XYZ file of N, CA and C in Angstrom:
453
model
N -8.513 15.209 -2.592
C -9.542 14.544 -1.818
C -8.975 14.198 -0.449
N -9.683 14.558 0.590
C -9.249 14.283 1.958
C -9.741 12.903 2.367
N -8.814 11.987 2.622
C -9.172 10.629 3.021
C -8.870 10.447 4.494
N -9.724 10.984 5.319
C -9.502 10.798 6.740
C -10.230 9.555 7.215
N -10.030 9.175 8.451
C -10.597 7.945 8.981
C -12.123 7.963 8.915
N -12.749 9.109 9.128
C -14.211 9.182 9.149
C -14.828 8.802 7.808
N -14.158 9.045 6.711
C -14.729 8.722 5.405
C -14.021 7.518 4.792
N -13.890 6.503 5.579
C -13.202 5.300 5.138
C -13.929 4.579 4.030
N -13.283 3.578 3.498
C -13.854 2.834 2.382
C -15.058 1.986 2.794
N -15.958 1.826 1.848
C -17.116 0.954 2.030
C -16.725 -0.460 1.598
N -17.617 -1.414 1.798
C -17.367 -2.771 1.316
C -17.202 -2.778 -0.202
N -17.969 -1.948 -0.903
C -17.828 -1.862 -2.365
C -16.434 -1.346 -2.735
N -15.919 -0.376 -1.976
C -14.556 0.128 -2.218
C -13.531 -0.975 -2.005
N -13.678 -1.720 -0.924
C -12.750 -2.811 -0.628
C -12.761 -3.829 -1.760
N -13.944 -4.184 -2.231
C -14.043 -5.161 -3.312
C -13.418 -4.644 -4.603
N -13.567 -3.360 -4.882
C -12.960 -2.772 -6.083
C -11.435 -2.825 -5.998
N -10.884 -2.550 -4.828
C -9.431 -2.601 -4.636
C -8.935 -4.041 -4.768
N -9.679 -4.980 -4.192
C -9.297 -6.390 -4.310
C -9.347 -6.857 -5.761
N -10.335 -6.405 -6.495
C -10.440 -6.760 -7.911
C -9.248 -6.198 -8.696
N -8.862 -4.964 -8.405
C -7.710 -4.362 -9.081
C -6.415 -5.085 -8.733
N -6.357 -5.679 -7.542
C -5.159 -6.379 -7.092
C -5.064 -7.796 -7.658
N -6.161 -8.347 -8.100
C -6.221 -9.745 -8.542
C -5.097 -10.122 -9.512
N -4.774 -9.315 -10.531
C -3.688 -9.702 -11.438
C -2.319 -9.789 -10.759
N -2.194 -9.249 -9.566
C -0.910 -9.219 -8.859
C -0.789 -10.316 -7.814
N -1.787 -11.184 -7.711
C -1.766 -12.198 -6.664
C -0.855 -13.376 -6.968
N -0.575 -13.625 -8.220
C 0.299 -14.750 -8.581
C 1.735 -14.452 -8.161
N 2.447 -15.483 -7.720
C 3.851 -15.319 -7.321
C 4.690 -14.772 -8.475
N 4.312 -15.124 -9.695
C 5.103 -14.700 -10.853
C 4.608 -13.388 -11.463
N 3.710 -12.698 -10.780
C 3.174 -11.446 -11.322
C 4.305 -10.454 -11.573
N 4.228 -9.789 -12.701
C 5.225 -8.787 -13.067
C 4.916 -7.494 -12.324
N 5.799 -7.113 -11.422
C 5.617 -5.882 -10.661
C 6.202 -4.701 -11.426
N 7.316 -4.920 -12.086
C 7.975 -3.866 -12.848
C 9.457 -4.115 -12.889
N 10.195 -3.057 -13.237
C 11.641 -3.213 -13.343
C 12.357 -1.882 -13.137
N 13.602 -1.989 -12.661
C 14.442 -0.807 -12.537
C 14.963 -0.413 -13.904
N 15.172 0.850 -14.088
C 15.819 1.332 -15.287
C 17.100 2.042 -14.863
N 18.169 1.757 -15.547
C 19.458 2.360 -15.215
C 19.508 3.784 -15.761
N 20.267 4.641 -15.121
C 20.409 6.004 -15.635
C 21.142 5.990 -16.973
N 20.823 6.965 -17.800
C 21.475 7.081 -19.106
C 22.938 7.454 -18.925
N 23.772 6.889 -19.771
C 25.208 7.189 -19.719
C 25.516 8.485 -20.445
N 24.836 8.710 -21.545
C 25.031 9.968 -22.276
C 23.697 10.428 -22.837
N 23.688 11.596 -23.387
C 22.463 12.164 -23.923
C 21.816 13.115 -22.925
N 20.619 13.597 -23.271
C 19.972 14.617 -22.422
C 19.595 14.108 -21.029
N 19.434 12.801 -20.864
C 19.060 12.248 -19.565
C 20.246 11.678 -18.803
N 21.449 11.938 -19.266
C 22.648 11.381 -18.640
C 22.717 11.789 -17.170
N 23.020 10.807 -16.341
C 23.195 11.075 -14.917
C 21.909 11.069 -14.115
N 20.755 10.903 -14.785
C 19.496 10.829 -14.035
C 19.541 9.652 -13.076
N 18.804 9.782 -12.001
C 18.736 8.708 -11.017
C 18.058 7.477 -11.597
N 18.305 6.337 -10.957
C 17.638 5.099 -11.318
C 16.175 5.199 -10.888
N 15.289 4.664 -11.703
C 13.864 4.671 -11.405
C 13.315 3.266 -11.506
N 12.224 3.034 -10.829
C 11.525 1.758 -10.942
C 10.258 2.016 -11.730
N 10.089 1.300 -12.833
C 8.892 1.430 -13.656
C 7.962 0.270 -13.335
N 6.786 0.620 -12.831
C 5.818 -0.386 -12.425
C 4.979 -0.853 -13.605
N 4.602 -2.134 -13.566
C 3.726 -2.707 -14.581
C 2.372 -1.995 -14.532
N 1.672 -2.023 -15.645
C 0.365 -1.366 -15.730
C -0.595 -1.854 -14.648
N -0.529 -3.145 -14.316
C -1.420 -3.697 -13.293
C -1.154 -3.081 -11.927
N 0.094 -2.771 -11.639
C 0.428 -2.115 -10.371
C -0.103 -0.690 -10.377
N 0.071 -0.009 -11.494
C -0.436 1.369 -11.611
C -1.955 1.386 -11.442
N -2.641 0.424 -12.045
C -4.099 0.344 -11.908
C -4.500 0.091 -10.456
N -3.757 -0.779 -9.765
C -4.050 -1.062 -8.359
C -3.821 0.186 -7.496
N -2.727 0.884 -7.744
C -2.441 2.121 -6.999
C -3.578 3.117 -7.205
N -4.032 3.257 -8.441
C -5.134 4.187 -8.728
C -6.398 3.759 -7.988
N -6.650 2.449 -7.942
C -7.822 1.953 -7.215
C -7.714 2.269 -5.723
N -6.513 2.165 -5.168
C -6.329 2.507 -3.750
C -6.758 3.954 -3.494
N -6.331 4.847 -4.377
C -6.689 6.262 -4.220
C -8.179 6.494 -4.484
N -8.688 5.915 -5.568
C -10.084 6.138 -5.953
C -11.076 5.597 -4.943
N -10.684 4.561 -4.217
C -11.616 3.881 -3.316
C -11.274 4.093 -1.838
N -10.713 5.257 -1.538
C -10.532 5.714 -0.157
C -9.666 4.805 0.699
N -8.702 4.129 0.069
C -7.856 3.219 0.837
C -6.595 3.913 1.347
N -6.309 5.103 0.855
C -5.145 5.845 1.331
C -5.603 6.960 2.268
N -4.679 7.372 3.093
C -4.927 8.428 4.070
C -4.009 9.608 3.782
N -4.376 10.770 4.303
C -3.432 11.880 4.266
C -2.244 11.468 5.108
N -1.067 11.583 4.544
C 0.126 11.129 5.247
C 0.392 12.006 6.458
N 0.611 11.368 7.591
C 0.939 12.058 8.833
C 2.414 11.803 9.130
N 3.278 12.601 8.547
C 4.714 12.380 8.643
C 5.294 12.689 10.001
N 4.918 11.922 10.999
C 5.494 12.128 12.323
C 6.112 10.822 12.826
N 6.847 10.937 13.889
C 7.580 9.797 14.427
C 6.630 8.680 14.874
N 5.502 9.036 15.456
C 4.541 8.036 15.932
C 4.002 7.207 14.766
N 3.635 7.874 13.658
C 3.159 7.173 12.457
C 4.240 6.211 11.968
N 5.459 6.707 11.882
C 6.574 5.901 11.376
C 6.791 4.648 12.233
N 6.793 4.805 13.541
C 6.977 3.663 14.434
C 5.826 2.665 14.308
N 4.617 3.187 14.216
C 3.437 2.347 14.090
C 3.528 1.473 12.837
N 3.816 2.082 11.699
C 3.874 1.347 10.435
C 5.073 0.407 10.399
N 6.226 0.843 10.855
C 7.429 -0.003 10.821
C 7.241 -1.290 11.626
N 6.434 -1.219 12.662
C 6.137 -2.408 13.459
C 5.557 -3.510 12.572
N 4.642 -3.142 11.680
C 3.992 -4.111 10.800
C 4.846 -4.459 9.587
N 5.581 -3.499 9.093
C 6.459 -3.765 7.949
C 7.564 -4.735 8.364
N 8.017 -4.641 9.586
C 9.063 -5.539 10.079
C 8.599 -6.975 10.239
N 7.289 -7.181 10.390
C 6.744 -8.528 10.545
C 5.357 -8.574 9.899
N 5.302 -8.801 8.578
C 4.016 -8.785 7.870
C 2.973 -9.742 8.426
N 3.391 -10.791 9.128
C 2.423 -11.729 9.712
C 1.517 -11.025 10.733
N 2.001 -9.935 11.320
C 1.192 -9.184 12.279
C -0.041 -8.566 11.624
N -0.011 -8.417 10.307
C -1.136 -7.816 9.596
C -2.351 -8.745 9.526
N -2.181 -9.992 9.898
C -3.277 -10.968 9.806
C -4.454 -10.656 10.718
N -4.258 -9.822 11.716
C -5.346 -9.576 12.666
C -5.600 -8.085 12.910
N -5.160 -7.231 12.015
C -5.318 -5.787 12.234
C -6.636 -5.282 11.671
N -6.960 -4.054 12.030
C -8.177 -3.423 11.531
C -7.915 -2.704 10.205
N -8.976 -2.192 9.634
C -8.901 -1.542 8.328
C -7.991 -0.323 8.343
N -8.032 0.459 9.392
C -7.212 1.668 9.431
C -5.725 1.334 9.448
N -5.353 0.252 10.071
C -3.947 -0.161 10.050
C -3.544 -0.546 8.639
N -4.402 -1.281 7.950
C -4.121 -1.629 6.555
C -3.962 -0.360 5.727
N -4.840 0.587 5.924
C -4.761 1.854 5.176
C -3.452 2.590 5.475
N -3.027 2.584 6.727
C -1.769 3.257 7.084
C -0.575 2.575 6.438
N -0.556 1.248 6.452
C 0.560 0.509 5.862
C 0.618 0.751 4.354
N -0.532 0.704 3.692
C -0.559 0.936 2.242
C -0.184 2.378 1.904
N -0.700 3.316 2.673
C -0.356 4.727 2.454
C 1.142 4.943 2.610
N 1.712 4.343 3.638
C 3.141 4.487 3.883
C 3.961 3.894 2.737
N 3.560 2.731 2.245
C 4.287 2.101 1.131
C 4.257 2.983 -0.105
N 3.120 3.586 -0.396
C 3.013 4.464 -1.555
C 3.772 5.762 -1.335
N 3.703 6.283 -0.148
C 4.374 7.554 0.156
C 5.889 7.430 0.008
N 6.454 6.338 0.488
C 7.906 6.169 0.406
C 8.385 5.921 -1.020
N 7.503 5.428 -1.876
C 7.890 5.232 -3.278
C 8.333 6.553 -3.894
N 7.695 7.640 -3.488
C 8.086 8.952 -4.006
C 9.466 9.385 -3.553
N 9.928 8.853 -2.444
C 11.238 9.194 -1.897
C 12.320 8.198 -2.304
N 11.945 6.927 -2.396
C 12.901 5.850 -2.640
C 12.368 4.980 -3.792
N 12.840 5.205 -5.010
C 12.364 4.390 -6.132
C 12.553 2.900 -5.844
N 11.476 2.139 -6.057
C 11.522 0.708 -5.814
C 11.055 0.307 -4.431
N 10.715 1.276 -3.578
C 10.264 0.946 -2.223
C 9.020 0.061 -2.249
N 8.060 0.412 -3.089
C 6.842 -0.383 -3.164
C 7.160 -1.802 -3.630
N 8.071 -1.929 -4.589
C 8.502 -3.254 -5.040
C 9.092 -4.039 -3.873
N 9.875 -3.376 -3.034
C 10.450 -4.032 -1.856
C 9.350 -4.488 -0.905
N 8.280 -3.707 -0.771
C 7.162 -4.095 0.086
C 6.443 -5.321 -0.479
N 6.396 -5.423 -1.808
C 5.871 -6.648 -2.431
C 6.796 -7.816 -2.107
N 8.095 -7.618 -2.335
C 9.070 -8.697 -2.125
C 9.111 -9.189 -0.685
N 8.919 -8.288 0.270
C 8.967 -8.652 1.687
C 7.651 -9.239 2.187
N 6.653 -9.285 1.320
C 5.372 -9.872 1.686
C 4.402 -8.928 2.364
N 4.781 -7.675 2.526
C 3.929 -6.711 3.227
C 2.646 -6.439 2.438
N 2.769 -6.194 1.147
C 1.601 -5.865 0.339
C 0.645 -7.055 0.268
N 1.185 -8.240 0.021
C 0.318 -9.416 -0.063
C -0.361 -9.695 1.279
N 0.350 -9.519 2.393
C -0.249 -9.726 3.711
C -1.361 -8.700 3.957
N -1.124 -7.461 3.585
C -2.143 -6.418 3.756
C -3.372 -6.718 2.915
N -3.158 -7.188 1.699
C -4.287 -7.472 0.821
C -5.041 -8.733 1.255
N -4.327 -9.711 1.807
C -5.022 -10.889 2.353
C -5.944 -10.467 3.506
N -5.433 -9.598 4.366
C -6.247 -9.125 5.480
C -7.415 -8.293 4.965
N -7.180 -7.494 3.952
C -8.253 -6.688 3.370
C -9.353 -7.595 2.820
N -8.968 -8.725 2.224
C -9.959 -9.675 1.707
C -10.846 -10.175 2.855
N -10.248 -10.483 4.000
C -11.025 -10.934 5.156
C -11.928 -9.807 5.648
N -11.390 -8.603 5.726
C -12.186 -7.459 6.187
C -13.323 -7.144 5.227
N -13.177 -7.523 3.961
C -14.212 -7.274 2.966
C -15.324 -8.298 2.966
N -15.190 -9.336 3.773
C -16.256 -10.330 3.886
C -17.389 -9.742 4.708
N -18.624 -10.065 4.364
C -19.780 -9.460 5.044
C -19.822 -9.669 6.546
N -19.169 -10.701 7.069
C -19.228 -10.962 8.507
C -18.283 -10.084 9.310
N -17.294 -9.470 8.657
C -16.343 -8.593 9.349
C -16.890 -7.182 9.413
N -16.521 -6.448 10.435
C -16.891 -5.046 10.516
C -15.786 -4.215 9.915
N -16.152 -3.091 9.359
C -15.183 -2.195 8.754
C -15.187 -0.914 9.571
N -14.896 -1.044 10.856
C -14.920 0.078 11.784
C -13.572 0.784 11.807
N -13.579 2.074 12.109
C -12.306 2.792 12.261
C -11.477 2.200 13.380
N -10.195 2.472 13.332
C -9.258 1.965 14.352
C -9.549 2.590 15.693
N -9.154 1.903 16.719
C -9.238 2.419 18.079
C -8.372 3.666 18.150
N -8.858 4.698 18.745
C -8.144 5.978 18.826
C -6.819 5.864 19.575
N -6.610 4.802 20.317
C -5.363 4.677 21.080
C -4.227 4.154 20.228
N -4.475 3.717 19.001
C -3.398 3.172 18.159
C -2.586 4.261 17.540
C-alpha cells in the first residue's frame, strides 16, 4: 500500500491509532525485552533481538493500517529532518501531521536495522511526544492538512 502525503489519515484513522496506543500510555507499560543470543544449539551466535509486547505490535499494525506511515525516503534530507525532532522531542508539540508521520515512520524503519531502536524512541520520549501531538491533531478543531512543501 502506497502511503503518500496525498492519502493521509482521516480523523477516524487518527482515533484508531490513538486507541491502539492507549495501553502504552502508562509509564509502567511493558514495551518488551531484549533476548540474548543462544550460546549453543541451532541458534547459537544469532544476534540479540528485541521482542515487543503484543500491545506494541498491535499499535505498529494500527499505524500501518490507518495510513500513519509513509514510504521511507532514505535520503540525507529526510534523515536530517527527522533527527531534528528526535534530538528534542519537545519540538513535536507544535508540528503538523506529516512531521508526526515522518518521525513514526523513521522509528519503525530503523527498528529493522537496529533491534531495540523503537524501544529507545519510547525511552527518549519521542513516541509519547508524537502521540500526544497526534491526540491534539485528532481533535475536531485542528486541521489535518499535509505539511508545507518547503519542509
